[in-house]
CSV table of C-alpha atoms and ligand atoms in Angstrom, one decimal:
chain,number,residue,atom,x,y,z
A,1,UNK,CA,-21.3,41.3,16.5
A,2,UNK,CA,-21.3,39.1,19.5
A,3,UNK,CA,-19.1,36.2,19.9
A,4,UNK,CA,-20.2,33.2,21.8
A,5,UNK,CA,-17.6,30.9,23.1
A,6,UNK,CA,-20.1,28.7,25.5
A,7,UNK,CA,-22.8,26.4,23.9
A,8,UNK,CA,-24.2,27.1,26.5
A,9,UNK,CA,-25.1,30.8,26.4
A,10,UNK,CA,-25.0,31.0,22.9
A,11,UNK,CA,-28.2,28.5,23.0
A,12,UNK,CA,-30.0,30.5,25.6
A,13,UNK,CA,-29.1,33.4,23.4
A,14,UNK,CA,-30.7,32.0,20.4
A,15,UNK,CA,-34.0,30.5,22.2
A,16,UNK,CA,-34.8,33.6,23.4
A,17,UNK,CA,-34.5,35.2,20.1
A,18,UNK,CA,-36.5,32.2,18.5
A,19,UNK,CA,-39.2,32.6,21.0
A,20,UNK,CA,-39.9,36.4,19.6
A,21,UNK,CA,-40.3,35.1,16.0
A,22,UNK,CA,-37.2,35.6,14.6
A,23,UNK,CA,-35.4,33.3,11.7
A,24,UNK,CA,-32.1,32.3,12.3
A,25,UNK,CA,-29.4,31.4,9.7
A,26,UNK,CA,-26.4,29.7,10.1
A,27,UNK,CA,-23.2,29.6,8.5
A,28,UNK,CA,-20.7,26.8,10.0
A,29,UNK,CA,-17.3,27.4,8.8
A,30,UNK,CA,-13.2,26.4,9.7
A,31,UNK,CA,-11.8,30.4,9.5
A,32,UNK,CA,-9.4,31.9,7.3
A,33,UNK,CA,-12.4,33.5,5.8
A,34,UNK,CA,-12.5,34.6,2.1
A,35,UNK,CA,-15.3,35.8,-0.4
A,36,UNK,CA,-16.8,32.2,-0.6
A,37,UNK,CA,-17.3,32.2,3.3
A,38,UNK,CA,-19.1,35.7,3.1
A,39,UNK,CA,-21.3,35.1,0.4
A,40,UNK,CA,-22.9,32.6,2.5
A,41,UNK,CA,-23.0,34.8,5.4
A,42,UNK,CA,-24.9,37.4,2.9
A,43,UNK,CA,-27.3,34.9,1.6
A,44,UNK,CA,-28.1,34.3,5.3
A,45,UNK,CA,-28.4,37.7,5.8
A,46,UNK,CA,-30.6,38.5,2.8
A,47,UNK,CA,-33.2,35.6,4.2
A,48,UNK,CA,-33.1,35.7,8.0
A,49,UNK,CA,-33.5,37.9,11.1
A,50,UNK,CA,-30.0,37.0,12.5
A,51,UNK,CA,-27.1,35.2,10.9
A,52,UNK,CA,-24.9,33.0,12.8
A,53,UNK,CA,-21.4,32.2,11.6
A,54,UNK,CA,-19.2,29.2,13.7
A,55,UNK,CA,-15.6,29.3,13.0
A,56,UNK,CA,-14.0,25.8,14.4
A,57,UNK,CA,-11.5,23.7,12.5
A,58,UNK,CA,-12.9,20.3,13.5
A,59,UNK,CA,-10.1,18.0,14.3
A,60,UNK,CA,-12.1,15.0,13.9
A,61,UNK,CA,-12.9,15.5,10.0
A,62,UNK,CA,-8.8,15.6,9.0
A,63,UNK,CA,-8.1,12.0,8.4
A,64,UNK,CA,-3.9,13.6,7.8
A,65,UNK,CA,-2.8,15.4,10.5
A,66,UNK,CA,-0.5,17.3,8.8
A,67,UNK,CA,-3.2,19.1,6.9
A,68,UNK,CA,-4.8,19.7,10.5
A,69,UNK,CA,-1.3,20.9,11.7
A,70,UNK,CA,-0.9,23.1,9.1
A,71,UNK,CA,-4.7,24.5,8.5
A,72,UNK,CA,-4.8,28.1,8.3
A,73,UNK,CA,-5.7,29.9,11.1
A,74,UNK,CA,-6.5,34.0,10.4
A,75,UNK,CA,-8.6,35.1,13.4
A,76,UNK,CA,-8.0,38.8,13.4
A,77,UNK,CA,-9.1,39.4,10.1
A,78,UNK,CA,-11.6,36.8,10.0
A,79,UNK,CA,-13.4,39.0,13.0
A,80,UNK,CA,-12.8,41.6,10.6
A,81,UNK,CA,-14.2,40.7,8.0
A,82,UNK,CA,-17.5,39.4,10.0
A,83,UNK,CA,-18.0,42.9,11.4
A,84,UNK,CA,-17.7,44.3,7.7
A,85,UNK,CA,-20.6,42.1,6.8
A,86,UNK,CA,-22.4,42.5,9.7
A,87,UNK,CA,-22.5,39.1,10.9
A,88,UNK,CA,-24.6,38.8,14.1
A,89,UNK,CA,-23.1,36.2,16.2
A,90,UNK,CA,-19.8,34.4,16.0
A,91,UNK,CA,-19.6,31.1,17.6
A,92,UNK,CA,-15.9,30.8,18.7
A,93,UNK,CA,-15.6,27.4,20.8
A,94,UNK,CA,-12.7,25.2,22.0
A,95,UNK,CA,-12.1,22.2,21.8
A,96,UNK,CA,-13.4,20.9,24.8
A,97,UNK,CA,-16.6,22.7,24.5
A,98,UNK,CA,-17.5,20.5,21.3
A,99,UNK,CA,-16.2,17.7,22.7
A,100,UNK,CA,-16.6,17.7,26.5
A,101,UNK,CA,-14.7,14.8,28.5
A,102,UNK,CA,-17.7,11.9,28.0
A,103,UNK,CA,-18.5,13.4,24.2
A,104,UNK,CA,-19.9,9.8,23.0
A,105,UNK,CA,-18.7,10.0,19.3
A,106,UNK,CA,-22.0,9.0,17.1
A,107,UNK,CA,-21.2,7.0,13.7
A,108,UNK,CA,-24.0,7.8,11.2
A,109,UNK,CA,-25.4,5.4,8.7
A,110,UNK,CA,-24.4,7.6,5.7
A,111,UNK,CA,-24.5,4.5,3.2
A,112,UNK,CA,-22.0,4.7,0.0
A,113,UNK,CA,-21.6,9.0,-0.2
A,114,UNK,CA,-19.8,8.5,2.9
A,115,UNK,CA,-16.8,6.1,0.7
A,116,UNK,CA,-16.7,7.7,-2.9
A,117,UNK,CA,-14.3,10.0,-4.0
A,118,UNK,CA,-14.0,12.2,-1.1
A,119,UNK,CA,-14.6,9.4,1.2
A,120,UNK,CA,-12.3,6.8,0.0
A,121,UNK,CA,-9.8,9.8,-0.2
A,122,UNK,CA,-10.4,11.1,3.1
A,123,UNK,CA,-11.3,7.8,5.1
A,124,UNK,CA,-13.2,8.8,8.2
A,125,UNK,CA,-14.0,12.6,7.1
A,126,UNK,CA,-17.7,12.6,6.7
A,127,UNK,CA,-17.7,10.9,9.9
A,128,UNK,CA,-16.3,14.0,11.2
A,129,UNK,CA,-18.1,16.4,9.3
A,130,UNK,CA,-21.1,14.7,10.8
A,131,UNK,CA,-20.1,14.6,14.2
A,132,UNK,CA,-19.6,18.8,14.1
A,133,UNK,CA,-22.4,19.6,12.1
A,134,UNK,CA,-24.7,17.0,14.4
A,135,UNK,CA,-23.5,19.2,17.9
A,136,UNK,CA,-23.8,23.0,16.2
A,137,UNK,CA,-27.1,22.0,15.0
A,138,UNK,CA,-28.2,20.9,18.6
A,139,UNK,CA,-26.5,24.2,19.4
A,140,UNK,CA,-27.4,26.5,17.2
A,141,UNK,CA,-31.1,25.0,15.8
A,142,UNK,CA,-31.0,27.4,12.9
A,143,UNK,CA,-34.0,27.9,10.4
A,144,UNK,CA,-31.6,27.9,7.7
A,145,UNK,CA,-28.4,26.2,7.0
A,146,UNK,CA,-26.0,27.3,4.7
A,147,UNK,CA,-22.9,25.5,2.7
A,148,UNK,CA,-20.8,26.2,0.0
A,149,UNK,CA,-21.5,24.2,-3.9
A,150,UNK,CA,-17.1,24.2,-3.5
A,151,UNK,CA,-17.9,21.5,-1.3
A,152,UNK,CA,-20.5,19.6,-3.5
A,153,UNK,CA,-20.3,15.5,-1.8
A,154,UNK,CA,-20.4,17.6,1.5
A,155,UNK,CA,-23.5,19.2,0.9
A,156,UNK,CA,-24.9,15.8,0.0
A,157,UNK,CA,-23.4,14.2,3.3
A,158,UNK,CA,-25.3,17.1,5.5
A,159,UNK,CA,-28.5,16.7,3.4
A,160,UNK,CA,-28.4,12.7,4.4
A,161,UNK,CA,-27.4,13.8,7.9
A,162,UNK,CA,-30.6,16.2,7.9
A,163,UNK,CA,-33.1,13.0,7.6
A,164,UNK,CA,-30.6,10.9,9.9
A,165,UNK,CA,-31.3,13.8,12.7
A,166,UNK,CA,-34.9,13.8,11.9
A,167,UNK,CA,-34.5,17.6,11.4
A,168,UNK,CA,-35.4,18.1,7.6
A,169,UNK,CA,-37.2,21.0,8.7
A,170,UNK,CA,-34.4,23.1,8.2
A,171,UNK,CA,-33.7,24.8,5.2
A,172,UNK,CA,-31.1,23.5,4.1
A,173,UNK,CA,-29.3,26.7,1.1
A,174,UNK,CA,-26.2,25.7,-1.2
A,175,UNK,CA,-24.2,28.5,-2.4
A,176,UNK,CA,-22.5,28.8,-5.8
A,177,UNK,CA,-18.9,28.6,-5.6
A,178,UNK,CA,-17.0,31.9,-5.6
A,179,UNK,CA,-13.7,32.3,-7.4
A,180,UNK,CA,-11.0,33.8,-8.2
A,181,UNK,CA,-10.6,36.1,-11.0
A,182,UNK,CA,-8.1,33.2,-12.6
A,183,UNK,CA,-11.0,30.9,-11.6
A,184,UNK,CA,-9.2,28.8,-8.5
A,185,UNK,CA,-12.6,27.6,-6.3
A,186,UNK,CA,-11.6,30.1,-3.1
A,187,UNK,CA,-10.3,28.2,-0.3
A,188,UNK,CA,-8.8,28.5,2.7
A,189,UNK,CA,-6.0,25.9,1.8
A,190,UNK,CA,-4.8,28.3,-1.1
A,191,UNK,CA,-3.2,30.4,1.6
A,192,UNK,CA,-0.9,27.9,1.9
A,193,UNK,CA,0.0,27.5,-1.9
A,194,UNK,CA,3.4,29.3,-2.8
A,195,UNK,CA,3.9,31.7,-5.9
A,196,UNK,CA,4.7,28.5,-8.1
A,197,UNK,CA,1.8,26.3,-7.2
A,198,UNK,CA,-0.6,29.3,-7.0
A,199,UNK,CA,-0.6,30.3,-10.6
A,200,UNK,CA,-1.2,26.4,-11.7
A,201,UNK,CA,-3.7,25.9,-9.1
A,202,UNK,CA,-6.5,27.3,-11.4
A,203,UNK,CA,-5.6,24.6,-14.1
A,204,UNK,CA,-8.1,22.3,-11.8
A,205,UNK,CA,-11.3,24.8,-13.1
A,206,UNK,CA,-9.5,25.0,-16.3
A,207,UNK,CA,-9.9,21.3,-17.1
A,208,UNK,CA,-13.4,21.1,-15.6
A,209,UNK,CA,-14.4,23.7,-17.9
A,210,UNK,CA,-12.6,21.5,-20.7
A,211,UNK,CA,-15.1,18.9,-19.8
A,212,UNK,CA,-18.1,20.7,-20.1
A,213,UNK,CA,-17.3,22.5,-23.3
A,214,UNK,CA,-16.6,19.1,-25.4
A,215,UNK,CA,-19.0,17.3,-23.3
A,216,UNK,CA,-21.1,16.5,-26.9
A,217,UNK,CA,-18.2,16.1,-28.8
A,218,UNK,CA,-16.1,13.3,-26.9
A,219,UNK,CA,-16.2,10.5,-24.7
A,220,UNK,CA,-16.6,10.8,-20.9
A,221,UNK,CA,-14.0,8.4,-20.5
A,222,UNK,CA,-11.6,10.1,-23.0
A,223,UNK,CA,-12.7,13.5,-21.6
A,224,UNK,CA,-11.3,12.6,-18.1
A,225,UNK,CA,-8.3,10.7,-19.1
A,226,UNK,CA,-7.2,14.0,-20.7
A,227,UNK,CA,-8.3,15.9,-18.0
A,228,UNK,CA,-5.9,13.7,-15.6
A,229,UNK,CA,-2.6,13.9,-18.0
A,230,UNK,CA,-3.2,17.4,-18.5
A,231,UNK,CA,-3.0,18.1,-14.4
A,232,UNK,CA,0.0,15.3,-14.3
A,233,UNK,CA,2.3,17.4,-16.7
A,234,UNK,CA,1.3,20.6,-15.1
A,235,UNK,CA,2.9,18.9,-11.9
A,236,UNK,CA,-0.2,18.0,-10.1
A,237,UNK,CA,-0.8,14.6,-8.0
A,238,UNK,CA,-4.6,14.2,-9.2
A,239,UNK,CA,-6.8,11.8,-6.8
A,240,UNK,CA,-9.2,11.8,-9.2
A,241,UNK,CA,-11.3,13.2,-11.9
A,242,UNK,CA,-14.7,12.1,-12.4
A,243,UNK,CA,-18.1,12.7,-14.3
A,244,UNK,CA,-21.1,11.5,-11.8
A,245,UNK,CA,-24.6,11.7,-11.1
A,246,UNK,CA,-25.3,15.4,-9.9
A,247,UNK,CA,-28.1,13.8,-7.7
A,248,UNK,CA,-26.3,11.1,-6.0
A,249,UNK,CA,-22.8,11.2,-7.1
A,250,UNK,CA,-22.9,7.9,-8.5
A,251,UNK,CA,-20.2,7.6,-12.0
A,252,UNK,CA,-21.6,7.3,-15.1
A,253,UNK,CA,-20.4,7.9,-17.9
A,254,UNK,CA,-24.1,8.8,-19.9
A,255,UNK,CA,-24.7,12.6,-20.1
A,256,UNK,CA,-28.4,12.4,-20.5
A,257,UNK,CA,-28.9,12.8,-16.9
A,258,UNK,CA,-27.8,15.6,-14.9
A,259,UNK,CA,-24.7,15.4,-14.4
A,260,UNK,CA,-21.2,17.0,-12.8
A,261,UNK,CA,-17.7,17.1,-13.0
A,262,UNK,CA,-15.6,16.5,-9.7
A,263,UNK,CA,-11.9,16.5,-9.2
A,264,UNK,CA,-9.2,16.5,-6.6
A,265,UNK,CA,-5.6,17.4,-6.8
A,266,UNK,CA,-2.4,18.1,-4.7
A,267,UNK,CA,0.0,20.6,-5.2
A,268,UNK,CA,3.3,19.4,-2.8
A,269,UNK,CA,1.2,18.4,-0.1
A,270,UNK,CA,-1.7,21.2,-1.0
A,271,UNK,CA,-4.9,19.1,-1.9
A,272,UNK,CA,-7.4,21.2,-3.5
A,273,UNK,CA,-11.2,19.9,-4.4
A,274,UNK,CA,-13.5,21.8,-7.2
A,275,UNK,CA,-16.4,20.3,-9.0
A,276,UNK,CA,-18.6,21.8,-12.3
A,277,UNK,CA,-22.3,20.9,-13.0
A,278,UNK,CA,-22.1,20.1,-16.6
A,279,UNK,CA,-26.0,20.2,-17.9
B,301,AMP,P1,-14.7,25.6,5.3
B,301,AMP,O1,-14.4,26.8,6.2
B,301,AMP,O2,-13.8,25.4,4.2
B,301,AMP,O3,-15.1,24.4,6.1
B,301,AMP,O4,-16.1,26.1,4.6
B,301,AMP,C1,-17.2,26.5,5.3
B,301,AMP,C2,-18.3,26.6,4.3
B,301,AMP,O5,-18.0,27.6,3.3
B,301,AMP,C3,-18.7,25.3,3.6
B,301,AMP,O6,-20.1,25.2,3.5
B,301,AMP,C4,-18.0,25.5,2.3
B,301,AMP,O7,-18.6,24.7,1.2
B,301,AMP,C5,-18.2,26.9,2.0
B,301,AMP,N1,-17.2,27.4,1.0
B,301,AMP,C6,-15.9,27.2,1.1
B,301,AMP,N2,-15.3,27.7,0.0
B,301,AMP,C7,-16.3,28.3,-0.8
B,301,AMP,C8,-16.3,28.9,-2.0
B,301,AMP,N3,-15.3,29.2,-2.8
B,301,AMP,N4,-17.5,29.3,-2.5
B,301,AMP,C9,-18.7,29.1,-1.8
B,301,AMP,N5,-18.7,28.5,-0.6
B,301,AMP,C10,-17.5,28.1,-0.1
């Protein structure tokens, strides 16, 4: 594996391998790697010539900067782990070489998915996501882009951001979510739940599973309300629960359509996201 820390060469790099035919995939990614993060990097690898993973935890998409303070940060084993699985190319930049003194920070016309449930959680994170995404792409110009289903109103951000950019030619690939044998989505953040709040955590899938199961048998509305006590008593500070349009996210609460179930919790100052398509 070779690890890139310039833009600069890592683009060269890439042009010249583009220039002899070959398909580049990309994985963008924040470290503290786990299964989820490597099944991406193995779909890429199953459709493209060269897989390209980026590990930067993007200060400008962490609207608390605790959580930024505090994100895990595993690079040893994350290079690891990317040698096991034969990732290509890591990109590994600083700060400073995604934002470069004179960085003119774009705002992107994302309309309402940038201010529902994630985004009226997380004021000013899509913006962020956007901005990252927006310079690895110029970067990296991948054939293929790959994210995670974990992060379901994010795929739908990068999809909008995709036509934004005029650059719907690339393939854009979500990825089921990976989990735990208890079911917890796999995220970097559970590294930092304790022994407590780690065997609750999967109470999140639990209830969305709840949801689906009795989907024909009770009310949406009834459905999530019990979903929301359920998490309260267990301990958890829930931001929401929601049934919503698998297309667009919008709520409704008829279950003719294709629909999904999306929820966010904290445990102590953990915040953990999962979602379940329902139909
Ligand atoms: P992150 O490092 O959390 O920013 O995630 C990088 C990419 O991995 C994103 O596209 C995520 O959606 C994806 N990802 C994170 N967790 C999982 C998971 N459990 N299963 C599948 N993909 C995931």
């Amino acid at each position: 594996m070779i690890i890139f820390k310039s833009s600069q060469l890592l683009s060269h790099r890439i042009e010249k391998q583009k220039k002899s035919g070959k398909k580049t995939g990309f994985v963008p990614t924040m470290g503290a790697l786990h299964h989820g993060h490597l099944s991406l990097i193995k779909s890429s690898k199953s459709n493209n010539d060269l897989t390209i993973c980026s590990i930067f935890v993007n200060p400008t998409q962490f609207n608390n900067a605790e959580d930024f303070k505090h994100y895990p940060v595993t690079i040893e084993k994350d290079l690891e782990l990317l040698i096991t699985h034969q990732c290509d190319v890591l990109f590994l930049p600083s700060v400073t070489e995604m934002y470069p003194p004179g960085y003119f920070k774009k705002t992107y016309a994302l309309g309402e998915i940038e201010t529902i449930l994630e985004g009226y959680y997380r004021p000013g994170h899509f913006q962020g996501v956007c901005q990252i995404v927006d310079r690895l792409l110029e970067i990296v110009q991948p054939h293929q882009l790959f994210l995670g289903q974990k992060d379901f109103q994010q795929c739908m951000v990068i999809k909008k951001l995709l036509t934004l950019l005029d650059k719907n030619e690339i393939d854009l690939t979500i990825v089921p979510t990976a989990r735990e044998k208890d079911g917890l989505a796999m995220s970097s953040r559970n590294l930092r739940l304790n022994e407590e709040q780690r065997k609750i955590a999967p109470s999140i899938y639990k209830e969305l599973r709840l949801i689906k199961d009795q989907l024909n048998e009770k009310p949406a509305e009834a459905l999530k309300d019990e979903a929301i006590e359920n998490l309260e008593k267990k301990g958890f500070q829930v931001d929401y629960i929601e049934i919503a349009n698998s297309k667009d996210l919008s709520l409704t609460k008829d279950i003719n359509q294709p629909v999904v179930a999306v929820a966010a919790a904290s445990l102590g100052s953990i915040r953990l996201i999962d979602n379940l398509l329902l139909n």
